[in-house]
Amino acid sequence: MRVTVTGATGLIGTRLTAALRERGDEVTILSRDPDRARASLAAPGVDAAAWDPAAGPAPADSLAGRDAVVHLAGEPLAQRWDTAAKERIRASRETGTANLVAGIAAAEPRPAALVSASGVGYYGPRGDDVVTEDGAPGDDFLAQVCVAWEREAERAAALGVRVVRLRQGVVLDPSGGALGKMLPPFRLGVGGPVAGGRQYLAWIHLDDLVALQLRAIDDASWEGAYNACAPDPVTNRDFSKALGRALHRPAVAPVPAFAVRLLYGDMAELVTEGQRAVPERARAAGFVFAHADLDEALRDALG
């Protein structure tokens, strides 16, 4: 297959690009600095083209005739959310996706599918409610970002492109993302539940996320929103205990909500609130998670 990937040098994009190459697919990556991106991936058979998502439409010749485009580019969420950071987070997803779809509209022939990242933050804080893909969007900042992100991606459907929106949970990989930021205090034995620990955490092993992306690329029956998270979301307290077990460290030091807000600003909502999201549509389609048990998934990710 021929696949174009944005955000290919990030945590998820690097692994996806490797998986595509391992199975013999031709991969084109879109990057602000294509030479540097090509060198960092060090993957033979990967082409690269220049594109700044904020500056204008994606290059049509890098999208034309592709079996799929996978859109992962976006400003990192794991930073202190001040006013400027919020604007970067929103614009990178809303404007960047609009510019990608503008490139798709100009491509001839157009790609067959667009697989766009999103997040379970789409649903907003939901307490103990089990949330499937039919759940309504929330109204907090991150939910509004996800709604705008998905709206721009879905515009490709009017162009005859199959659109899949993968609402990702917290990705378990020690090299980055939320787990990477959790590890230092837990390794020192001072980790523990945050803000009481009752909020739910929808999580997924990186291998399963990549497998879902490949399925979304390959399976023409997949369309619309899919929760990209393991079948058994857990509370922050239970996640903290499982991480402590995986590291053979205590995980009993509580972290009050006000301390997280002082450190991260509005980004604190990522860890003080949550969603009990479940992957109803993926499981109904027969997708089998290789890492459905949290203890096993953490051992594998940290091994």
GROMACS .gro file of C-alpha atoms in nm:
model
  303
    1MET     CA    1   0.000   0.000   0.000
    2ARG     CA    2   0.096   0.365  -0.036
    3VAL     CA    3   0.047   0.568   0.283
    4THR     CA    4   0.120   0.930   0.373
    5VAL     CA    5   0.177   1.014   0.740
    6THR     CA    6   0.183   1.349   0.921
    7GLY     CA    7   0.344   1.371   1.264
    8ALA     CA    8   0.563   1.076   1.169
    9THR     CA    9   0.855   1.171   1.394
   10GLY     CA   10   0.648   1.171   1.713
   11LEU     CA   11   0.610   0.882   1.956
   12ILE     CA   12   0.316   0.723   1.775
   13GLY     CA   13   0.415   0.820   1.421
   14THR     CA   14   0.761   0.667   1.452
   15ARG     CA   15   0.617   0.331   1.554
   16LEU     CA   16   0.345   0.343   1.288
   17THR     CA   17   0.595   0.428   1.014
   18ALA     CA   18   0.814   0.135   1.119
   19ALA     CA   19   0.515  -0.100   1.115
   20LEU     CA   20   0.414   0.015   0.768
   21ARG     CA   21   0.765  -0.038   0.634
   22GLU     CA   22   0.794  -0.379   0.801
   23ARG     CA   23   0.498  -0.502   0.599
   24GLY     CA   24   0.633  -0.354   0.277
   25ASP     CA   25   0.421  -0.040   0.240
   26GLU     CA   26   0.550   0.272   0.065
   27VAL     CA   27   0.549   0.560   0.312
   28THR     CA   28   0.561   0.935   0.250
   29ILE     CA   29   0.597   1.162   0.551
   30LEU     CA   30   0.500   1.528   0.562
   31SER     CA   31   0.722   1.742   0.781
   32ARG     CA   32   0.834   2.102   0.827
   33ASP     CA   33   1.192   1.973   0.791
   34PRO     CA   34   1.179   1.668   0.562
   35ASP     CA   35   1.556   1.608   0.558
   36ARG     CA   36   1.576   1.601   0.936
   37ALA     CA   37   1.263   1.387   0.959
   38ARG     CA   38   1.401   1.136   0.709
   39ALA     CA   39   1.728   1.116   0.902
   40SER     CA   40   1.557   1.074   1.240
   41LEU     CA   41   1.340   0.789   1.115
   42ALA     CA   42   1.635   0.619   0.943
   43ALA     CA   43   1.394   0.394   0.757
   44PRO     CA   44   1.484   0.288   0.403
   45GLY     CA   45   1.205   0.336   0.154
   46VAL     CA   46   1.053   0.634   0.333
   47ASP     CA   47   1.004   0.947   0.124
   48ALA     CA   48   0.956   1.292   0.276
   49ALA     CA   49   0.799   1.618   0.162
   50ALA     CA   50   0.789   1.965   0.315
   51TRP     CA   51   0.468   2.089   0.476
   52ASP     CA   52   0.400   2.338   0.752
   53PRO     CA   53   0.044   2.260   0.873
   54ALA     CA   54  -0.008   2.621   0.983
   55ALA     CA   55   0.107   2.778   0.658
   56GLY     CA   56  -0.120   2.636   0.391
   57PRO     CA   57  -0.257   2.328   0.213
   58ALA     CA   58  -0.062   2.003   0.222
   59PRO     CA   59   0.121   1.921  -0.105
   60ALA     CA   60  -0.131   1.749  -0.330
   61ASP     CA   61   0.132   1.538  -0.508
   62SER     CA   62   0.223   1.374  -0.175
   63LEU     CA   63  -0.142   1.277  -0.121
   64ALA     CA   64  -0.256   1.182  -0.471
   65GLY     CA   65  -0.330   0.815  -0.525
   66ARG     CA   66  -0.252   0.711  -0.169
   67ASP     CA   67  -0.439   0.422  -0.016
   68ALA     CA   68  -0.453   0.618   0.308
   69VAL     CA   69  -0.337   0.933   0.482
   70VAL     CA   70  -0.274   0.907   0.857
   71HIS     CA   71  -0.290   1.242   1.036
   72LEU     CA   72  -0.104   1.256   1.368
   73ALA     CA   73   0.046   1.606   1.365
   74GLY     CA   74  -0.040   1.839   1.650
   75GLU     CA   75   0.108   2.054   1.926
   76PRO     CA   76   0.197   1.836   2.229
   77LEU     CA   77  -0.062   1.837   2.507
   78ALA     CA   78   0.197   1.759   2.775
   79GLN     CA   79   0.294   2.117   2.860
   80ARG     CA   80   0.167   2.391   3.088
   81TRP     CA   81  -0.153   2.527   2.936
   82ASP     CA   82  -0.131   2.904   2.938
   83THR     CA   83  -0.323   3.118   2.690
   84ALA     CA   84  -0.055   3.091   2.420
   85ALA     CA   85  -0.020   2.715   2.460
   86LYS     CA   86  -0.395   2.666   2.432
   87GLU     CA   87  -0.402   2.862   2.109
   88ARG     CA   88  -0.116   2.652   1.968
   89ILE     CA   89  -0.291   2.330   2.069
   90ARG     CA   90  -0.619   2.435   1.910
   91ALA     CA   91  -0.473   2.586   1.591
   92SER     CA   92  -0.238   2.295   1.526
   93ARG     CA   93  -0.533   2.058   1.518
   94GLU     CA   94  -0.807   2.272   1.367
   95THR     CA   95  -0.610   2.475   1.112
   96GLY     CA   96  -0.362   2.196   1.047
   97THR     CA   97  -0.636   1.946   0.969
   98ALA     CA   98  -0.822   2.198   0.752
   99ASN     CA   99  -0.503   2.253   0.553
  100LEU     CA  100  -0.451   1.879   0.516
  101VAL     CA  101  -0.804   1.837   0.379
  102ALA     CA  102  -0.742   2.129   0.143
  103GLY     CA  103  -0.447   1.933   0.007
  104ILE     CA  104  -0.662   1.622  -0.026
  105ALA     CA  105  -0.921   1.822  -0.222
  106ALA     CA  106  -0.651   1.926  -0.471
  107ALA     CA  107  -0.507   1.574  -0.509
  108GLU     CA  108  -0.583   1.375  -0.823
  109PRO     CA  109  -0.673   1.103  -0.768
  110ARG     CA  110  -0.771   1.165  -0.409
  111PRO     CA  111  -0.654   0.925  -0.137
  112ALA     CA  112  -0.894   0.645  -0.048
  113ALA     CA  113  -0.894   0.704   0.328
  114LEU     CA  114  -0.805   0.955   0.598
  115VAL     CA  115  -0.726   0.814   0.942
  116SER     CA  116  -0.717   1.109   1.180
  117ALA     CA  117  -0.613   1.109   1.543
  118SER     CA  118  -0.841   1.251   1.809
  119GLY     CA  119  -0.875   1.184   2.182
  120VAL     CA  120  -1.116   1.052   2.443
  121GLY     CA  121  -1.105   1.407   2.578
  122TYR     CA  122  -1.376   1.458   2.314
  123TYR     CA  123  -1.630   1.345   2.575
  124GLY     CA  124  -1.525   1.584   2.852
  125PRO     CA  125  -1.533   1.481   3.220
  126ARG     CA  126  -1.781   1.194   3.255
  127GLY     CA  127  -1.732   1.059   3.607
  128ASP     CA  128  -1.821   0.690   3.638
  129ASP     CA  129  -2.034   0.679   3.321
  130VAL     CA  130  -1.925   0.421   3.065
  131VAL     CA  131  -1.868   0.611   2.741
  132THR     CA  132  -1.898   0.457   2.395
  133GLU     CA  133  -1.852   0.623   2.058
  134ASP     CA  134  -2.215   0.739   2.069
  135GLY     CA  135  -2.139   0.962   2.368
  136ALA     CA  136  -2.202   1.335   2.331
  137PRO     CA  137  -1.905   1.575   2.327
  138GLY     CA  138  -1.810   1.769   2.635
  139ASP     CA  139  -1.781   2.147   2.662
  140ASP     CA  140  -1.441   2.194   2.828
  141PHE     CA  141  -1.132   2.315   2.641
  142LEU     CA  142  -0.997   1.979   2.531
  143ALA     CA  143  -1.341   1.855   2.423
  144GLN     CA  144  -1.387   2.167   2.210
  145VAL     CA  145  -1.046   2.109   2.051
  146CYS     CA  146  -1.135   1.748   1.969
  147VAL     CA  147  -1.472   1.850   1.824
  148ALA     CA  148  -1.306   2.106   1.595
  149TRP     CA  149  -1.031   1.859   1.505
  150GLU     CA  150  -1.280   1.589   1.406
  151ARG     CA  151  -1.507   1.835   1.225
  152GLU     CA  152  -1.223   1.941   0.996
  153ALA     CA  153  -1.119   1.580   0.932
  154GLU     CA  154  -1.476   1.479   0.852
  155ARG     CA  155  -1.491   1.738   0.572
  156ALA     CA  156  -1.285   1.493   0.367
  157ALA     CA  157  -1.588   1.261   0.354
  158ALA     CA  158  -1.764   1.509   0.123
  159LEU     CA  159  -1.469   1.460  -0.115
  160GLY     CA  160  -1.537   1.088  -0.141
  161VAL     CA  161  -1.269   0.993   0.114
  162ARG     CA  162  -1.337   0.734   0.384
  163VAL     CA  163  -1.270   0.902   0.719
  164VAL     CA  164  -1.181   0.721   1.043
  165ARG     CA  165  -1.139   0.920   1.366
  166LEU     CA  166  -0.945   0.737   1.637
  167ARG     CA  167  -1.013   0.880   1.983
  168GLN     CA  168  -0.698   0.782   2.167
  169GLY     CA  169  -0.659   0.715   2.537
  170VAL     CA  170  -0.336   0.757   2.735
  171VAL     CA  171  -0.065   0.571   2.543
  172LEU     CA  172   0.155   0.339   2.750
  173ASP     CA  173   0.508   0.397   2.632
  174PRO     CA  174   0.798   0.495   2.861
  175SER     CA  175   0.976   0.703   2.599
  176GLY     CA  176   0.721   0.982   2.600
  177GLY     CA  177   0.367   1.093   2.652
  178ALA     CA  178   0.184   1.077   2.983
  179LEU     CA  179   0.354   0.758   3.104
  180GLY     CA  180   0.698   0.905   3.037
  181LYS     CA  181   0.613   1.199   3.264
  182MET     CA  182   0.477   0.971   3.537
  183LEU     CA  183   0.783   0.750   3.559
  184PRO     CA  184   1.038   0.970   3.741
  185PRO     CA  185   0.839   1.019   4.064
  186PHE     CA  186   0.717   0.660   4.064
  187ARG     CA  187   1.071   0.528   4.019
  188LEU     CA  188   1.170   0.737   4.320
  189GLY     CA  189   0.890   0.582   4.523
  190VAL     CA  190   0.696   0.908   4.559
  191GLY     CA  191   0.424   0.843   4.302
  192GLY     CA  192   0.062   0.789   4.386
  193PRO     CA  193  -0.299   0.867   4.302
  194VAL     CA  194  -0.383   1.217   4.183
  195ALA     CA  195  -0.672   1.430   4.312
  196GLY     CA  196  -0.822   1.145   4.513
  197GLY     CA  197  -0.767   0.889   4.238
  198ARG     CA  198  -1.134   0.822   4.162
  199GLN     CA  199  -1.129   0.962   3.807
  200TYR     CA  200  -1.111   0.708   3.526
  201LEU     CA  201  -0.819   0.668   3.290
  202ALA     CA  202  -0.870   0.527   2.941
  203TRP     CA  203  -0.536   0.376   2.841
  204ILE     CA  204  -0.387   0.181   2.551
  205HIS     CA  205  -0.060   0.001   2.480
  206LEU     CA  206   0.127   0.159   2.189
  207ASP     CA  207   0.132  -0.172   2.000
  208ASP     CA  208  -0.249  -0.192   2.016
  209LEU     CA  209  -0.285   0.168   1.902
  210VAL     CA  210  -0.066   0.099   1.598
  211ALA     CA  211  -0.264  -0.218   1.528
  212LEU     CA  212  -0.586  -0.014   1.535
  213GLN     CA  213  -0.435   0.237   1.294
  214LEU     CA  214  -0.334  -0.042   1.055
  215ARG     CA  215  -0.683  -0.191   1.074
  216ALA     CA  216  -0.834   0.152   1.001
  217ILE     CA  217  -0.607   0.182   0.698
  218ASP     CA  218  -0.679  -0.166   0.565
  219ASP     CA  219  -1.047  -0.228   0.642
  220ALA     CA  220  -1.280  -0.039   0.409
  221SER     CA  221  -1.571  -0.106   0.646
  222TRP     CA  222  -1.419   0.113   0.916
  223GLU     CA  223  -1.561   0.464   0.908
  224GLY     CA  224  -1.643   0.728   1.166
  225ALA     CA  225  -1.533   0.746   1.530
  226TYR     CA  226  -1.361   0.465   1.722
  227ASN     CA  227  -1.241   0.476   2.081
  228ALA     CA  228  -0.874   0.378   2.066
  229CYS     CA  229  -0.836   0.255   2.421
  230ALA     CA  230  -0.815  -0.078   2.602
  231PRO     CA  231  -1.142  -0.252   2.695
  232ASP     CA  232  -1.096  -0.203   3.071
  233PRO     CA  233  -1.042   0.159   3.179
  234VAL     CA  234  -0.928   0.194   3.540
  235THR     CA  235  -0.935   0.463   3.805
  236ASN     CA  236  -0.630   0.677   3.858
  237ARG     CA  237  -0.584   0.505   4.195
  238ASP     CA  238  -0.580   0.157   4.038
  239PHE     CA  239  -0.350   0.274   3.760
  240SER     CA  240  -0.109   0.414   4.017
  241LYS     CA  241  -0.107   0.084   4.205
  242ALA     CA  242  -0.045  -0.111   3.884
  243LEU     CA  243   0.242   0.119   3.786
  244GLY     CA  244   0.392   0.080   4.132
  245ARG     CA  245   0.373  -0.299   4.098
  246ALA     CA  246   0.536  -0.286   3.755
  247LEU     CA  247   0.824  -0.078   3.896
  248HIS     CA  248   0.840  -0.263   4.229
  249ARG     CA  249   0.792   0.067   4.409
  250PRO     CA  250   0.532   0.195   4.654
  251ALA     CA  251   0.256   0.403   4.500
  252VAL     CA  252   0.079   0.550   4.800
  253ALA     CA  253   0.187   0.916   4.803
  254PRO     CA  254  -0.127   1.113   4.716
  255VAL     CA  255  -0.094   1.416   4.491
  256PRO     CA  256  -0.357   1.682   4.569
  257ALA     CA  257  -0.540   1.845   4.280
  258PHE     CA  258  -0.421   2.195   4.372
  259ALA     CA  259  -0.057   2.085   4.339
  260VAL     CA  260  -0.118   1.954   3.988
  261ARG     CA  261  -0.292   2.278   3.893
  262LEU     CA  262  -0.001   2.485   4.026
  263LEU     CA  263   0.240   2.279   3.815
  264TYR     CA  264   0.043   2.243   3.492
  265GLY     CA  265  -0.220   2.516   3.490
  266ASP     CA  266  -0.535   2.420   3.303
  267MET     CA  267  -0.361   2.108   3.170
  268ALA     CA  268  -0.435   1.959   3.513
  269GLU     CA  269  -0.775   1.857   3.378
  270LEU     CA  270  -0.601   1.578   3.187
  271VAL     CA  271  -0.517   1.399   3.512
  272THR     CA  272  -0.771   1.533   3.762
  273GLU     CA  273  -1.070   1.445   3.541
  274GLY     CA  274  -1.126   1.159   3.302
  275GLN     CA  275  -1.342   0.936   3.087
  276ARG     CA  276  -1.445   0.573   3.135
  277ALA     CA  277  -1.427   0.522   2.758
  278VAL     CA  278  -1.454   0.175   2.605
  279PRO     CA  279  -1.378   0.058   2.248
  280GLU     CA  280  -1.725  -0.068   2.162
  281ARG     CA  281  -1.699  -0.030   1.784
  282ALA     CA  282  -1.352  -0.184   1.748
  283ARG     CA  283  -1.452  -0.490   1.951
  284ALA     CA  284  -1.779  -0.526   1.760
  285ALA     CA  285  -1.568  -0.532   1.441
  286GLY     CA  286  -1.366  -0.823   1.581
  287PHE     CA  287  -1.053  -0.633   1.682
  288VAL     CA  288  -0.859  -0.824   1.949
  289PHE     CA  289  -0.638  -0.628   2.188
  290ALA     CA  290  -0.299  -0.788   2.245
  291HIS     CA  291  -0.258  -0.601   2.574
  292ALA     CA  292  -0.598  -0.584   2.740
  293ASP     CA  293  -0.472  -0.642   3.097
  294LEU     CA  294  -0.316  -0.334   3.257
  295ASP     CA  295  -0.055  -0.517   3.466
  296GLU     CA  296   0.065  -0.713   3.163
  297ALA     CA  297   0.057  -0.404   2.941
  298LEU     CA  298   0.272  -0.203   3.185
  299ARG     CA  299   0.520  -0.488   3.227
  300ASP     CA  300   0.552  -0.517   2.851
  301ALA     CA  301   0.579  -0.142   2.794
  302LEU     CA  302   0.841  -0.100   3.066
  303GLY     CA  303   1.033  -0.417   2.979
   0.00000   0.00000   0.00000
